[in-house]
PDB file of C-alpha atoms in Angstrom:
ATOM      1  CA  MET A  83      87.932  48.299 195.759  1.00 44.00           C
ATOM      2  CA  LEU A  84      91.340  49.594 195.117  1.00 46.00           C
ATOM      3  CA  THR A  85      91.688  50.884 198.710  1.00 48.00           C
ATOM      4  CA  LYS A  86      90.461  47.721 200.303  1.00 50.00           C
ATOM      5  CA  ASP A  87      93.756  45.933 200.984  1.00 56.00           C
ATOM      6  CA  TYR A  88      96.141  48.703 201.344  1.00 61.00           C
ATOM      7  CA  ASP A  89      96.408  51.947 203.245  1.00 73.00           C
ATOM      8  CA  ILE A  90      97.301  54.211 200.350  1.00 81.00           C
ATOM      9  CA  SER A  91      97.343  57.366 202.517  1.00 84.00           C
ATOM     10  CA  ILE A  92     100.322  55.550 204.505  1.00 84.00           C
ATOM     11  CA  PHE A  93     102.141  54.676 201.191  1.00 85.00           C
ATOM     12  CA  SER A  94     101.542  58.244 199.861  1.00 88.00           C
ATOM     13  CA  ALA A  95     102.934  59.677 203.305  1.00 86.00           C
ATOM     14  CA  ALA A  96     106.101  57.753 203.041  1.00 86.00           C
ATOM     15  CA  ILE A  97     106.541  58.938 199.392  1.00 88.00           C
ATOM     16  CA  VAL A  98     106.375  62.426 200.578  1.00 88.00           C
ATOM     17  CA  PHE A  99     108.735  61.929 203.474  1.00 86.00           C
ATOM     18  CA  TYR A 100     111.498  60.503 201.181  1.00 84.00           C
ATOM     19  CA  ILE A 101     110.782  63.517 198.545  1.00 84.00           C
ATOM     20  CA  LEU A 102     111.733  65.513 201.522  1.00 83.00           C
ATOM     21  CA  SER A 103     114.590  63.599 202.900  1.00 79.00           C
ATOM     22  CA  VAL A 104     116.273  63.763 199.634  1.00 78.00           C
ATOM     23  CA  PHE A 105     114.932  67.187 198.695  1.00 76.00           C
ATOM     24  CA  VAL A 106     118.434  68.966 199.090  1.00 71.00           C
ATOM     25  CA  PRO A 107     120.714  66.404 196.989  1.00 73.00           C
ATOM     26  CA  LEU A 108     117.921  65.973 194.562  1.00 69.00           C
ATOM     27  CA  LEU A 109     117.541  69.819 194.099  1.00 71.00           C
ATOM     28  CA  MET A 110     121.329  70.012 193.596  1.00 71.00           C
ATOM     29  CA  LEU A 111     121.220  67.416 191.215  1.00 67.00           C
ATOM     30  CA  LEU A 112     118.490  68.918 189.029  1.00 67.00           C
ATOM     31  CA  SER A 113     120.310  72.219 189.349  1.00 68.00           C
ATOM     32  CA  GLU A 114     123.115  70.548 187.620  1.00 66.00           C
ATOM     33  CA  VAL A 115     120.936  69.549 184.842  1.00 62.00           C
ATOM     34  CA  PHE A 116     119.256  72.821 184.281  1.00 64.00           C
ATOM     35  CA  ARG A 117     122.792  74.437 184.422  1.00 65.00           C
ATOM     36  CA  MET A 118     123.801  71.902 181.751  1.00 61.00           C
ATOM     37  CA  LEU A 119     120.525  72.738 179.707  1.00 59.00           C
ATOM     38  CA  TYR A 120     121.231  76.458 180.071  1.00 58.00           C
ATOM     39  CA  GLN A 121     124.743  76.264 179.107  1.00 57.00           C
ATOM     40  CA  PHE A 122     124.021  73.992 176.246  1.00 52.00           C
ATOM     41  CA  ASN A 123     122.501  77.260 174.483  1.00 50.00           C
ATOM     42  CA  ILE A 124     122.405  80.229 176.546  1.00 47.00           C
ATOM     43  CA  GLY A 125     120.657  82.338 173.960  1.00 49.00           C
ATOM     44  CA  PHE A 126     118.149  79.615 172.893  1.00 48.00           C
ATOM     45  CA  PHE A 127     116.860  79.320 176.485  1.00 49.00           C
ATOM     46  CA  GLU A 128     117.187  82.862 177.448  1.00 50.00           C
ATOM     47  CA  GLU A 129     114.760  83.574 174.469  1.00 50.00           C
ATOM     48  CA  ASN A 130     112.192  80.781 175.152  1.00 50.00           C
ATOM     49  CA  LEU A 131     111.841  80.617 179.108  1.00 50.00           C
ATOM     50  CA  ASN A 132     109.363  82.726 180.820  1.00 48.00           C
ATOM     51  CA  GLU A 133     110.397  85.292 183.362  1.00 48.00           C
ATOM     52  CA  THR A 134     110.109  83.028 186.527  1.00 46.00           C
ATOM     53  CA  ALA A 135     112.050  80.093 184.837  1.00 49.00           C
ATOM     54  CA  ALA A 136     114.945  82.304 183.763  1.00 48.00           C
ATOM     55  CA  SER A 137     115.085  83.967 187.258  1.00 51.00           C
ATOM     56  CA  ILE A 138     115.449  80.544 188.687  1.00 49.00           C
ATOM     57  CA  ILE A 139     118.046  79.460 186.090  1.00 50.00           C
ATOM     58  CA  ASN A 140     120.016  82.735 186.799  1.00 52.00           C
ATOM     59  CA  THR A 141     119.989  81.931 190.647  1.00 51.00           C
ATOM     60  CA  ILE A 142     121.374  78.391 189.803  1.00 48.00           C
ATOM     61  CA  LEU A 143     124.192  79.680 187.594  1.00 47.00           C
ATOM     62  CA  LEU A 144     125.226  82.122 190.453  1.00 47.00           C
ATOM     63  CA  THR A 145     125.400  79.685 192.934  1.00 50.00           C
ATOM     64  CA  LYS A 146     128.388  77.719 193.081  1.00 51.00           C
ATOM     65  CA  THR A 147     128.182  74.033 194.118  1.00 52.00           C
ATOM     66  CA  PRO A 148     130.459  71.156 194.765  1.00 50.00           C
ATOM     67  CA  MET A 149     129.407  69.431 191.536  1.00 48.00           C
ATOM     68  CA  GLN A 150     131.167  72.405 189.739  1.00 53.00           C
ATOM     69  CA  MET A 151     134.397  70.859 190.981  1.00 52.00           C
ATOM     70  CA  LYS A 152     136.526  68.809 188.241  1.00 57.00           C
ATOM     71  CA  GLY A 153     137.911  65.475 188.512  1.00 60.00           C
ATOM     72  CA  PHE A 154     137.449  62.716 191.156  1.00 62.00           C
ATOM     73  CA  ALA A 155     136.015  65.267 193.922  1.00 65.00           C
ATOM     74  CA  GLY A 156     133.245  66.240 191.362  1.00 65.00           C
ATOM     75  CA  ALA A 157     132.643  62.814 190.010  1.00 69.00           C
ATOM     76  CA  LEU A 158     132.487  61.603 193.560  1.00 73.00           C
ATOM     77  CA  PHE A 159     130.082  64.289 194.770  1.00 70.00           C
ATOM     78  CA  LEU A 160     128.000  63.533 191.653  1.00 72.00           C
ATOM     79  CA  PHE A 161     127.945  59.925 192.428  1.00 75.00           C
ATOM     80  CA  ASN A 162     127.028  60.798 196.483  1.00 74.00           C
ATOM     81  CA  MET A 163     124.190  63.143 195.076  1.00 74.00           C
ATOM     82  CA  ILE A 164     122.548  60.281 192.743  1.00 77.00           C
ATOM     83  CA  TRP A 165     123.081  57.521 195.504  1.00 81.00           C
ATOM     84  CA  ILE A 166     121.109  59.736 198.088  1.00 79.00           C
ATOM     85  CA  SER A 167     118.591  60.955 195.630  1.00 80.00           C
ATOM     86  CA  SER A 168     117.976  57.194 194.758  1.00 85.00           C
ATOM     87  CA  LYS A 169     116.508  56.405 198.063  1.00 86.00           C
ATOM     88  CA  LEU A 170     113.229  58.085 196.812  1.00 86.00           C
ATOM     89  CA  MET A 171     113.448  55.561 193.703  1.00 89.00           C
ATOM     90  CA  ASN A 172     114.042  52.943 196.199  1.00 89.00           C
ATOM     91  CA  ALA A 173     111.115  53.645 198.395  1.00 89.00           C
ATOM     92  CA  LEU A 174     108.799  53.453 195.189  1.00 90.00           C
ATOM     93  CA  ASN A 175     110.127  49.918 194.311  1.00 89.00           C
ATOM     94  CA  ARG A 176     109.755  48.810 197.986  1.00 89.00           C
ATOM     95  CA  ILE A 177     106.066  50.183 197.982  1.00 89.00           C
ATOM     96  CA  SER A 178     105.694  48.347 194.545  1.00 89.00           C
ATOM     97  CA  ASP A 179     106.812  45.151 196.367  1.00 87.00           C
ATOM     98  CA  LEU A 180     104.155  45.587 199.129  1.00 86.00           C
ATOM     99  CA  VAL A 181     101.237  46.177 196.608  1.00 86.00           C
ATOM    100  CA  TYR A 182     102.250  42.945 194.598  1.00 86.00           C
ATOM    101  CA  VAL A 183     101.772  40.767 197.549  1.00 79.00           C
ATOM    102  CA  GLU A 184     101.912  37.614 195.343  1.00 76.00           C
ATOM    103  CA  VAL A 185     105.262  38.367 194.158  1.00 77.00           C
ATOM    104  CA  LYS A 186     108.387  37.424 196.054  1.00 76.00           C
ATOM    105  CA  ASN A 187     110.159  40.594 197.349  1.00 75.00           C
ATOM    106  CA  ARG A 188     113.267  41.304 195.498  1.00 82.00           C
ATOM    107  CA  ASN A 189     116.699  41.128 197.179  1.00 83.00           C
ATOM    108  CA  THR A 190     117.630  44.399 199.262  1.00 84.00           C
ATOM    109  CA  LEU A 191     121.011  44.966 197.837  1.00 86.00           C
ATOM    110  CA  LYS A 192     120.069  44.156 194.275  1.00 87.00           C
ATOM    111  CA  LEU A 193     116.850  46.488 194.514  1.00 88.00           C
ATOM    112  CA  ARG A 194     119.418  49.395 196.158  1.00 89.00           C
ATOM    113  CA  ILE A 195     121.575  48.945 192.952  1.00 89.00           C
ATOM    114  CA  ARG A 196     118.721  48.993 190.771  1.00 90.00           C
ATOM    115  CA  SER A 197     117.170  52.126 192.154  1.00 89.00           C
ATOM    116  CA  PHE A 198     120.541  53.969 191.623  1.00 88.00           C
ATOM    117  CA  VAL A 199     120.610  52.891 188.307  1.00 89.00           C
ATOM    118  CA  MET A 200     117.019  53.970 187.599  1.00 89.00           C
ATOM    119  CA  MET A 201     117.647  57.356 189.353  1.00 86.00           C
ATOM    120  CA  LEU A 202     120.794  57.661 187.084  1.00 83.00           C
ATOM    121  CA  PHE A 203     118.487  56.867 184.045  1.00 85.00           C
ATOM    122  CA  ALA A 204     115.652  59.121 185.331  1.00 83.00           C
ATOM    123  CA  VAL A 205     118.193  62.307 185.499  1.00 78.00           C
ATOM    124  CA  PHE A 206     119.149  61.773 181.702  1.00 78.00           C
ATOM    125  CA  LEU A 207     115.582  61.275 180.755  1.00 80.00           C
ATOM    126  CA  LEU A 208     114.562  64.505 182.574  1.00 75.00           C
ATOM    127  CA  PHE A 209     117.464  66.147 180.620  1.00 73.00           C
ATOM    128  CA  PHE A 210     116.235  64.720 177.425  1.00 76.00           C
ATOM    129  CA  ASP A 211     112.580  65.434 178.143  1.00 74.00           C
ATOM    130  CA  VAL A 212     113.049  69.098 179.037  1.00 71.00           C
ATOM    131  CA  VAL A 213     115.359  69.696 175.873  1.00 73.00           C
ATOM    132  CA  LEU A 214     112.979  67.838 173.506  1.00 75.00           C
ATOM    133  CA  MET A 215     109.750  69.805 174.979  1.00 72.00           C
ATOM    134  CA  ILE A 216     111.535  73.323 174.821  1.00 72.00           C
ATOM    135  CA  SER A 217     112.674  72.579 171.103  1.00 75.00           C
ATOM    136  CA  LEU A 218     109.318  71.375 170.170  1.00 75.00           C
ATOM    137  CA  ASN A 219     107.528  74.523 171.518  1.00 71.00           C
ATOM    138  CA  TYR A 220     110.075  76.729 169.856  1.00 74.00           C
ATOM    139  CA  LEU A 221     109.584  75.100 166.651  1.00 76.00           C
ATOM    140  CA  ILE A 222     106.086  75.089 166.612  1.00 75.00           C
ATOM    141  CA  GLY A 223     106.114  78.896 167.912  1.00 71.00           C
ATOM    142  CA  SER A 224     108.331  79.675 164.932  1.00 74.00           C
ATOM    143  CA  PHE A 225     106.407  78.016 162.562  1.00 74.00           C
ATOM    144  CA  TYR A 226     103.109  79.752 163.592  1.00 70.00           C
ATOM    145  CA  LYS A 227     104.772  83.199 163.723  1.00 73.00           C
ATOM    146  CA  GLU A 228     106.628  82.965 160.534  1.00 72.00           C
ATOM    147  CA  THR A 229     103.990  81.040 158.301  1.00 75.00           C
ATOM    148  CA  LEU A 230     100.465  81.485 159.660  1.00 69.00           C
ATOM    149  CA  PRO A 231      98.141  84.604 159.752  1.00 70.00           C
ATOM    150  CA  PRO A 232      97.431  85.968 163.244  1.00 71.00           C
ATOM    151  CA  ILE A 233      93.928  84.302 163.475  1.00 72.00           C
ATOM    152  CA  PHE A 234      92.660  83.499 166.947  1.00 67.00           C
ATOM    153  CA  ILE A 235      92.022  79.695 165.954  1.00 74.00           C
ATOM    154  CA  PHE A 236      95.672  79.374 164.887  1.00 70.00           C
ATOM    155  CA  ARG A 237      97.156  81.249 167.849  1.00 72.00           C
ATOM    156  CA  PHE A 238      95.073  79.100 170.228  1.00 74.00           C
ATOM    157  CA  LEU A 239      96.165  75.862 168.492  1.00 76.00           C
ATOM    158  CA  PHE A 240      99.676  76.609 168.385  1.00 72.00           C
ATOM    159  CA  THR A 241     100.516  78.746 171.686  1.00 71.00           C
ATOM    160  CA  ASP A 242      98.056  76.794 173.904  1.00 73.00           C
ATOM    161  CA  VAL A 243      96.750  73.290 172.803  1.00 78.00           C
ATOM    162  CA  ILE A 244      99.900  71.926 170.816  1.00 78.00           C
ATOM    163  CA  PRO A 245     102.335  72.833 173.733  1.00 76.00           C
ATOM    164  CA  PHE A 246      99.894  71.646 176.242  1.00 81.00           C
ATOM    165  CA  LEU A 247      99.909  68.100 174.380  1.00 83.00           C
ATOM    166  CA  ILE A 248     103.771  68.272 174.163  1.00 80.00           C
ATOM    167  CA  ASN A 249     104.129  68.805 177.944  1.00 80.00           C
ATOM    168  CA  LEU A 250     101.342  66.033 178.844  1.00 86.00           C
ATOM    169  CA  PHE A 251     103.098  63.458 176.559  1.00 86.00           C
ATOM    170  CA  GLY A 252     106.470  64.425 178.406  1.00 83.00           C
ATOM    171  CA  ILE A 253     105.045  63.762 181.818  1.00 86.00           C
ATOM    172  CA  ALA A 254     103.305  60.759 180.491  1.00 90.00           C
ATOM    173  CA  VAL A 255     106.333  58.945 179.148  1.00 89.00           C
ATOM    174  CA  PHE A 256     108.043  59.543 182.498  1.00 87.00           C
ATOM    175  CA  VAL A 257     105.143  58.153 184.464  1.00 91.00           C
ATOM    176  CA  LEU A 258     104.874  55.148 181.949  1.00 92.00           C
ATOM    177  CA  LEU A 259     108.744  54.310 182.546  1.00 90.00           C
ATOM    178  CA  LEU A 260     108.312  54.388 186.129  1.00 91.00           C
ATOM    179  CA  TYR A 261     105.308  51.985 186.165  1.00 92.00           C
ATOM    180  CA  LYS A 262     107.346  49.642 183.753  1.00 91.00           C
ATOM    181  CA  TYR A 263     110.160  49.621 185.732  1.00 91.00           C
ATOM    182  CA  ILE A 264     109.306  49.722 189.266  1.00 90.00           C
ATOM    183  CA  ILE A 265     106.742  46.857 189.221  1.00 88.00           C
ATOM    184  CA  PRO A 266     108.277  43.689 190.381  1.00 88.00           C
ATOM    185  CA  ILE A 267     107.044  41.539 187.245  1.00 86.00           C
ATOM    186  CA  LYS A 268     107.872  41.720 183.548  1.00 86.00           C
ATOM    187  CA  ILE A 269     104.878  43.942 182.269  1.00 86.00           C
ATOM    188  CA  THR A 270     104.513  45.358 178.707  1.00 87.00           C
ATOM    189  CA  PHE A 271     104.049  49.269 178.182  1.00 89.00           C
ATOM    190  CA  ARG A 272     100.735  48.597 176.606  1.00 89.00           C
ATOM    191  CA  LYS A 273      99.443  47.201 180.053  1.00 90.00           C
ATOM    192  CA  VAL A 274     100.601  50.119 181.982  1.00 91.00           C
ATOM    193  CA  LEU A 275      99.615  52.808 179.194  1.00 91.00           C
ATOM    194  CA  PHE A 276      95.895  53.547 180.554  1.00 92.00           C
ATOM    195  CA  SER A 277      96.969  54.081 184.129  1.00 92.00           C
ATOM    196  CA  SER A 278     100.107  56.179 182.887  1.00 93.00           C
ATOM    197  CA  PHE A 279      97.875  58.550 180.876  1.00 93.00           C
ATOM    198  CA  LEU A 280      95.068  58.951 183.589  1.00 94.00           C
ATOM    199  CA  VAL A 281      97.750  59.608 186.336  1.00 94.00           C
ATOM    200  CA  THR A 282      99.376  62.313 183.914  1.00 93.00           C
ATOM    201  CA  VAL A 283      95.997  64.018 183.461  1.00 92.00           C
ATOM    202  CA  ILE A 284      95.197  64.146 187.037  1.00 94.00           C
ATOM    203  CA  TRP A 285      98.887  65.254 187.874  1.00 92.00           C
ATOM    204  CA  TYR A 286      98.347  67.899 185.435  1.00 90.00           C
ATOM    205  CA  LEU A 287      95.068  69.081 186.859  1.00 92.00           C
ATOM    206  CA  LEU A 288      96.430  69.252 190.164  1.00 92.00           C
ATOM    207  CA  THR A 289      99.211  71.369 189.430  1.00 90.00           C
ATOM    208  CA  ILE A 290      96.912  73.676 187.428  1.00 89.00           C
ATOM    209  CA  ILE A 291      95.104  73.935 190.796  1.00 91.00           C
ATOM    210  CA  LEU A 292      98.340  74.605 192.642  1.00 89.00           C
ATOM    211  CA  ARG A 293      99.433  77.137 190.291  1.00 87.00           C
ATOM    212  CA  TYR A 294      96.022  78.896 190.663  1.00 86.00           C
ATOM    213  CA  TYR A 295      96.547  78.906 194.367  1.00 85.00           C
ATOM    214  CA  PHE A 296      99.967  80.597 194.161  1.00 83.00           C
ATOM    215  CA  SER A 297      98.482  83.350 191.992  1.00 82.00           C
ATOM    216  CA  ILE A 298      95.582  84.235 194.293  1.00 82.00           C
ATOM    217  CA  ASN A 299      98.082  83.771 197.456  1.00 76.00           C
ATOM    218  CA  LYS A 300     100.800  86.236 196.143  1.00 72.00           C
ATOM    219  CA  ASN A 301      99.109  89.255 197.892  1.00 71.00           C
ATOM    220  CA  ASN A 302      99.264  87.751 201.299  1.00 69.00           C
ATOM    221  CA  SER A 303     101.797  88.699 203.858  1.00 66.00           C
ATOM    222  CA  ILE A 304     105.277  87.251 203.522  1.00 68.00           C
ATOM    223  CA  ILE A 305     104.933  85.180 206.601  1.00 70.00           C
ATOM    224  CA  TYR A 306     101.297  83.844 205.791  1.00 71.00           C
ATOM    225  CA  GLY A 307     102.046  83.477 202.307  1.00 69.00           C
ATOM    226  CA  THR A 308     105.232  81.345 202.854  1.00 77.00           C
ATOM    227  CA  PHE A 309     103.659  79.055 205.456  1.00 81.00           C
ATOM    228  CA  SER A 310     100.432  78.665 203.286  1.00 84.00           C
ATOM    229  CA  SER A 311     102.737  78.005 200.096  1.00 83.00           C
ATOM    230  CA  ILE A 312     104.706  75.199 201.986  1.00 85.00           C
ATOM    231  CA  PHE A 313     101.421  73.728 203.360  1.00 87.00           C
ATOM    232  CA  ALA A 314     100.023  73.661 199.699  1.00 88.00           C
ATOM    233  CA  ILE A 315     103.182  72.033 198.082  1.00 88.00           C
ATOM    234  CA  LEU A 316     102.978  69.490 201.022  1.00 90.00           C
ATOM    235  CA  ILE A 317      99.326  68.719 200.043  1.00 92.00           C
ATOM    236  CA  TRP A 318     100.206  68.837 196.399  1.00 92.00           C
ATOM    237  CA  LEU A 319     102.950  66.259 196.633  1.00 91.00           C
ATOM    238  CA  TYR A 320     100.745  64.074 199.046  1.00 93.00           C
ATOM    239  CA  PHE A 321      97.947  63.960 196.331  1.00 94.00           C
ATOM    240  CA  LEU A 322     100.490  63.487 193.551  1.00 93.00           C
ATOM    241  CA  SER A 323     101.640  60.432 195.419  1.00 92.00           C
ATOM    242  CA  TYR A 324      98.266  59.113 196.322  1.00 93.00           C
ATOM    243  CA  VAL A 325      97.374  59.196 192.678  1.00 94.00           C
ATOM    244  CA  PHE A 326     100.392  57.454 191.446  1.00 94.00           C
ATOM    245  CA  ILE A 327     100.042  54.625 194.257  1.00 92.00           C
ATOM    246  CA  LEU A 328      96.357  54.160 192.817  1.00 92.00           C
ATOM    247  CA  GLY A 329      97.685  53.615 189.455  1.00 92.00           C
ATOM    248  CA  LEU A 330     100.189  51.063 190.630  1.00 91.00           C
ATOM    249  CA  VAL A 331      97.178  49.153 192.700  1.00 89.00           C
ATOM    250  CA  TYR A 332      95.210  49.544 189.488  1.00 91.00           C
ATOM    251  CA  ASN A 333      97.818  47.779 187.575  1.00 90.00           C
ATOM    252  CA  TYR A 334      98.032  44.896 190.369  1.00 89.00           C
ATOM    253  CA  TYR A 335      94.276  44.386 189.892  1.00 87.00           C
ATOM    254  CA  GLN A 336      94.825  44.030 186.067  1.00 86.00           C
ATOM    255  CA  TYR A 337      97.565  41.689 186.799  1.00 84.00           C
ATOM    256  CA  LEU A 338      95.467  39.602 188.960  1.00 81.00           C
ATOM    257  CA  GLU A 339      92.440  39.630 186.365  1.00 80.00           C
ATOM    258  CA  HIS A 340      94.664  38.607 183.630  1.00 73.00           C
ATOM    259  CA  GLY A 341      96.116  35.620 185.689  1.00 65.00           C
ATOM    260  CA  LYS A 342      92.451  34.598 186.346  1.00 58.00           C
ATOM    261  CA  LYS A 343      91.776  34.755 182.787  1.00 59.00           C
ATOM    262  CA  ARG A 344      94.834  32.757 181.787  1.00 62.00           C
ATOM    263  CA  LYS A 345      93.744  30.048 184.328  1.00 57.00           C
ATOM    264  CA  ALA A 346      90.313  29.961 183.099  1.00 53.00           C
TER     265      ALA A 346
END
């Protein structure tokens, strides 16, 4: 039913293409976000990041980027990175216009500017989201260590269940805001809440599968391991995009059903 009028596979492939096309500027942009996070409180993050994340952060800190330039040159480079990265957001807006066929397509220039503002907001949201999740995990972990006895049920609850729910909530908020603002009609958060939650859960499951694949793939040869990992990431991105568009189409059908009920 959902895929009857849309070739979701093409839309998904288009999103993956745009992700790859903006990969370098987006990576540099996110690198600066993590650099700011790390410098915000170095001791705190060293204590609460795992070895892999700490290694990535250290690599970022040792890599000098043009964004570290001060003054007009740094501001111009930052603007350029956000503008290029916002092509991905613009693609999501365009696909949303294609899904909502009964709604008039938005003006190209206005949509491009809107995508830039949305990308800028997404960067700040990511910054806030990561700080909030790490801080909550730290506070909950400290509470468990200092006040509760080392019983399995407490350890499982405070080190596995609650951090999982916090991470799930952070991703769900991001997806919820995406659906709210890329859809070309005025829509309430309540109407996209179910699709956002469902997409978040499926994204999380797909990510767990990817992590499991990496864990069993680490003993392979460098060449085979590298290519198979790249291939796995591309498939993972494709399925993330596919699920996201399914949620978008689901919201559209809900919008049509709501319109029919109002006419009736």
